[in-house]
XYZ file of C-alpha atoms in Angstrom:
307
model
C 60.881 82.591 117.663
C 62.139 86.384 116.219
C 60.859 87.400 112.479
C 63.520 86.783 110.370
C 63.684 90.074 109.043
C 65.849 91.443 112.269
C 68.861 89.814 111.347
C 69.746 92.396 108.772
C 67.207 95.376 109.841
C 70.118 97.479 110.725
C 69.636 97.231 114.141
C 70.455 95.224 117.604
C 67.220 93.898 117.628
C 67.234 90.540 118.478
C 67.365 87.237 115.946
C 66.681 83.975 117.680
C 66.609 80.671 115.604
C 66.010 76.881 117.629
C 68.366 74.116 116.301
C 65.893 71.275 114.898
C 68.780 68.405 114.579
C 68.809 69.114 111.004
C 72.374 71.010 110.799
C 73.599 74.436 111.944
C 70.978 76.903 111.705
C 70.623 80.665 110.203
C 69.289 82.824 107.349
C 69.532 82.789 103.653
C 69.235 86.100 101.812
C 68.938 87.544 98.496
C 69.647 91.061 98.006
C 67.698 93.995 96.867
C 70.915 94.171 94.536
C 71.593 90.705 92.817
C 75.225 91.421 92.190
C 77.665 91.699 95.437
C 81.264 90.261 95.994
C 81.127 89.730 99.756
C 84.234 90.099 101.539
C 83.605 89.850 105.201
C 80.870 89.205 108.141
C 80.422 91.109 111.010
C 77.944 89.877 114.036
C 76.569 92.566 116.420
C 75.125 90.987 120.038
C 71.458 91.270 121.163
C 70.394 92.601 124.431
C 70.319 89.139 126.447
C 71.483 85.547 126.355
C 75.298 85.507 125.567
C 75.378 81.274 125.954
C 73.669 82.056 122.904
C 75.884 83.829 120.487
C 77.468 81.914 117.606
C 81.154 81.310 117.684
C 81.863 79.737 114.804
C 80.103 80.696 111.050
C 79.766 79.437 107.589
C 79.015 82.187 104.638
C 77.821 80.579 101.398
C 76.960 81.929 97.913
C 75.316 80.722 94.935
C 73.434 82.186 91.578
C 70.173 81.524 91.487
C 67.551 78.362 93.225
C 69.045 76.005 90.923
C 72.476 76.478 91.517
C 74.224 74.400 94.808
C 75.890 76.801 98.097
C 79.386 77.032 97.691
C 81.356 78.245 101.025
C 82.722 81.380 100.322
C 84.828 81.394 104.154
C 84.656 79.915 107.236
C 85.763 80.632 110.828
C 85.638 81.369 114.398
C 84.032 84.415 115.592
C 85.525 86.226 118.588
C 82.040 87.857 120.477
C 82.686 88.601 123.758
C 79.953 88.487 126.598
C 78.842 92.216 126.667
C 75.460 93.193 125.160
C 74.009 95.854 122.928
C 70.596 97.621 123.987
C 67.922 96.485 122.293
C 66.671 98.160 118.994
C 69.538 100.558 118.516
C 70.412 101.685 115.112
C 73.750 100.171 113.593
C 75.770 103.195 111.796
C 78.257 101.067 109.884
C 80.419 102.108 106.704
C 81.627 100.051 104.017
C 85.567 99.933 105.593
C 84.262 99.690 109.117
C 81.971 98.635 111.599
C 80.052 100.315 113.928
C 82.890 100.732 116.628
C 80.406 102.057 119.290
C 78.528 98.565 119.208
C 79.959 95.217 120.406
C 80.350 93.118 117.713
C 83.113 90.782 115.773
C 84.078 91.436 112.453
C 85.936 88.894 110.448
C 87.138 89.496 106.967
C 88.187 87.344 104.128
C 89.315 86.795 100.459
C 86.965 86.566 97.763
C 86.461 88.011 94.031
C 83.378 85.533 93.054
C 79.673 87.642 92.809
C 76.660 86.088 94.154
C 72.986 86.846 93.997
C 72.517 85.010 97.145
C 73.960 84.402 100.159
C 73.282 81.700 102.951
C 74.905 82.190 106.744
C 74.735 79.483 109.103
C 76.289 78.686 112.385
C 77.423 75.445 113.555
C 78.476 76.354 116.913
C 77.323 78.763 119.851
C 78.983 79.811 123.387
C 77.067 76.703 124.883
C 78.766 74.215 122.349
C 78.479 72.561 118.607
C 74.428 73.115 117.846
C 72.488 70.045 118.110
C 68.547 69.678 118.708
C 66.922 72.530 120.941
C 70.097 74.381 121.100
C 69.335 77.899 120.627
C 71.565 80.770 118.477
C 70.841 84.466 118.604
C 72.398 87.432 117.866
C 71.738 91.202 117.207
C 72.856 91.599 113.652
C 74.869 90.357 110.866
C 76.427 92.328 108.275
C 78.136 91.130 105.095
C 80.479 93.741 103.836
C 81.847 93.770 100.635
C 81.107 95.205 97.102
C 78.353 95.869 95.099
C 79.376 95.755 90.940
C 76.594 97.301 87.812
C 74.744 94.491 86.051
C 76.701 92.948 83.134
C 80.025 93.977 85.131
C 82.887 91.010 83.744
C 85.489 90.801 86.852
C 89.073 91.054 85.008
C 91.280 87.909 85.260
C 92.918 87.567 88.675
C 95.482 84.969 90.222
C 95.516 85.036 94.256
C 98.700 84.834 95.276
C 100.421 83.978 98.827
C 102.305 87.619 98.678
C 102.488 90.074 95.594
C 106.366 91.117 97.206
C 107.880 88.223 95.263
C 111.591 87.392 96.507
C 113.923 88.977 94.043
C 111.374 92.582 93.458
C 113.055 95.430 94.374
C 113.350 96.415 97.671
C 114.619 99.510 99.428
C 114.757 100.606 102.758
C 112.326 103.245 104.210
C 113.774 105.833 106.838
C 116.213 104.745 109.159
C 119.137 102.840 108.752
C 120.063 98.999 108.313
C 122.044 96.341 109.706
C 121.091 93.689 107.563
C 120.630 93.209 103.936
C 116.857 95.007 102.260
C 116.641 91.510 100.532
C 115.519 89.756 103.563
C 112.250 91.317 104.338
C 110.378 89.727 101.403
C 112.547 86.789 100.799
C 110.584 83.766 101.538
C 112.481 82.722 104.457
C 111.610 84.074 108.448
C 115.612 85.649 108.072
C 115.441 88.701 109.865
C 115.174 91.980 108.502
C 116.452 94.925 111.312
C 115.988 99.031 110.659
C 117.510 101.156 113.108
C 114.806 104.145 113.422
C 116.181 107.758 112.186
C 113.686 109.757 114.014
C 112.485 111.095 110.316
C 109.252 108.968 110.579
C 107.967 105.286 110.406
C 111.194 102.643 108.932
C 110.465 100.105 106.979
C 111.086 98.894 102.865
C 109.341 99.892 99.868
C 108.826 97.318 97.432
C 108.305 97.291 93.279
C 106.935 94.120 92.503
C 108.192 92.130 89.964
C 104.459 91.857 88.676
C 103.543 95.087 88.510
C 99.665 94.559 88.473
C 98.459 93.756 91.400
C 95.690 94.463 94.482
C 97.051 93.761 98.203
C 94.412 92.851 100.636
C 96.055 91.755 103.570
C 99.541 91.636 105.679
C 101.342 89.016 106.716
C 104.443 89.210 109.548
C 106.083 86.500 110.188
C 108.895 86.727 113.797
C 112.633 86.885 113.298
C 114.851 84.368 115.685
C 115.819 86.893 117.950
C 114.570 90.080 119.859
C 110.916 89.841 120.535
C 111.187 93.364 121.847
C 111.589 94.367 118.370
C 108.673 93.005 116.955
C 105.935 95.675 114.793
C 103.375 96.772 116.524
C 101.437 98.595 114.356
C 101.580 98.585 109.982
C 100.822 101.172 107.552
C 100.617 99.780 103.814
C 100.467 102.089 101.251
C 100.348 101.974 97.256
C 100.951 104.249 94.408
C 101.609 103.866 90.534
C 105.135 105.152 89.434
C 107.968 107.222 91.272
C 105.882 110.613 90.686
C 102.869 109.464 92.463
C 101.866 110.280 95.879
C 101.569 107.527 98.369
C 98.069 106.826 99.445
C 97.363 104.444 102.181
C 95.855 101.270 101.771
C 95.589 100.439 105.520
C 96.926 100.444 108.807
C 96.172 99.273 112.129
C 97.514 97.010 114.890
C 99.967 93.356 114.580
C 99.293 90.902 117.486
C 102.656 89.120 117.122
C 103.324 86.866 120.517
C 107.092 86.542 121.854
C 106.896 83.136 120.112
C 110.261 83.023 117.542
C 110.684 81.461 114.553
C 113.993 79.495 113.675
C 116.080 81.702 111.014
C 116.208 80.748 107.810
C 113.188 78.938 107.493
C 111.316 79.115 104.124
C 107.571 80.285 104.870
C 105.050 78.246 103.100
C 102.024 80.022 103.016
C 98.817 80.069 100.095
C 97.125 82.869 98.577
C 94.118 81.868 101.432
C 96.369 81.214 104.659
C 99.756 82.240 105.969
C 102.250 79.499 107.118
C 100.372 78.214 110.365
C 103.612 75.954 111.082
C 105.257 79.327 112.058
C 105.025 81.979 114.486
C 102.810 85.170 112.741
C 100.215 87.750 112.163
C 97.857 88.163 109.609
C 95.222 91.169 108.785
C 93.009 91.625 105.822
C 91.678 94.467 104.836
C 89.184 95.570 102.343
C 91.145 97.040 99.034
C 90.239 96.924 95.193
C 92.538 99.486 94.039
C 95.713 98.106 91.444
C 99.284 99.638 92.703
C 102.571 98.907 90.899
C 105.057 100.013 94.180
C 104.252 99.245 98.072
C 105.665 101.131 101.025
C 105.276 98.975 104.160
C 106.398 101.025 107.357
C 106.243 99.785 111.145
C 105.122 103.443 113.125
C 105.246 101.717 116.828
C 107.309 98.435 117.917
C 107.784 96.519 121.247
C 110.717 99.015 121.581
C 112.535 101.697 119.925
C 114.754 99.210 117.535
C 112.339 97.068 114.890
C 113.177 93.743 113.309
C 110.867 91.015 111.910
């Protein structure tokens, strides 16, 4: 019932698509620019009709009319009920959405390019999309990374954590009560700094592999003293001891008071954390190589930090 051209106009104007029984509706694109690695989706909301507003979303790519979709993620999307005005401009950047628009923003792993890209949504606020059910929303963005024509991505192996147990770990700041070892070690044995008041604790890691782009963090709880728990990360990178840090990301860890037995081994993939176990996990956007990691913890539950 809306032109199909407002669901990536760069505005909150609204894109309304009837469910015809046939499976979850959407839009299929091909870019201006036929070579993108897409590494996210973001979903702005329209003026009117939250019942509306998908809640769940499947991104798809594939080269060329020929080729089959293959699902590049999948997931839940988090909208809440409160509207944009109609028609506004959406002033987005590559590392962030527009924060002064409601929206959801989900982000994921990928390194395949696509010329095209199909998004569909199998489930709004009213329920799973069936006949007559109708989804809507203001805009979608798919952020992610543009690459020249002819570009050859270099050989990459996803991994569940690039800190393999047994790289070398020191501690950051502060002072410890328990072993380095144990904050990358595989298992949810707790790892405890006692803050210095000389900055942010935490561990700097060099890999034992010491090629490698992070794109996310992972925190799995301790056994003991929730109050402890990270609040806030800061990841940063750098290549060799005479480098300057630079800072990969930071932002906020939702960790519950849930605890995790000690001494159990986390079994995560390089797509999903251990869901059998209390944890956190935020991605981030990053395609710079780093040989060393400092991971540092600038705000906890209280003054003392373990995880």
């Amino acid at each position: 019932t809306h032109t199909t051209a407002t669901a990536i106009d760069g505005t909150t104007d609204v894109y309304q698509v009837h469910a015809d029984g046939t499976g979850a509706p959407g839009f299929q694109v091909t870019p201006l620019w036929p070579y993108s690695i897409v590494q996210g989706i973001r979903v702005y909301t329209p003026y009117n009709g939250h019942s509306r507003d998908p809640m769940k979303f499947i991104v798809e790519g594939r080269n060329g009319d020929t080729e089959g979709w293959t699902i590049i993620a999948e997931g839940d999307l988090g909208l809440t009920t409160e509207r944009n005005p109609s028609g506004m401009a959406i002033e987005s950047t590559p590392t962030e959405p527009d924060m002064a628009k409601i929206h959801d923003e989900v982000l994921f792993q990928n390194t395949v390019m696509y010329s095209q890209y199909r998004v569909t949504f199998p489930e709004a606020r009213s329920g799973s999309v069936a006949y007559g059910t109708i989804v809507q929303f203001g805009e979608v963005e798919l952020p992610g990374l543009t690459v020249p024509p002819g570009y050859v991505l270099p050989t990459v192996t996803p991994v569940s954590t690039v800190l393999t147990p047994g790289s070398t770990v020191v501690r950051v700041r502060g002072y410890n009560t328990h072993t380095t070892a144990t904050a990358i070690d595989g298992t949810t044995d707790v790892y405890q700094v006692h803050a210095d008041g000389t900055g942010a604790p935490g561990f700097e890691v060099s890999p034992l592999w010491p090629y490698s782009i992070v794109q996310g963090i992972r925190v799995y709880t301790p056994h003991n003293g929730h109050g402890r728990d990270p609040m806030q990360f800061i990841v940063e990178g750098r290549n060799g001891d005479t480098e300057g840090w630079s800072v990969i990301a930071l932002g906020d860890l939702g960790l519950t008071t849930e605890r995790n037995p000690a001494g159990t081994p986390i079994n995560s993939s390089p797509s999903a954390p251990d869901t059998s176990l209390v944890h956190d996990e935020v991605l981030f956007q990053n395609t710079v190589v780093y040989s060393q990691y400092r991971v540092t913890f600038p705000e906890a539950r209280s003054a003392l930090m373990a995880y």
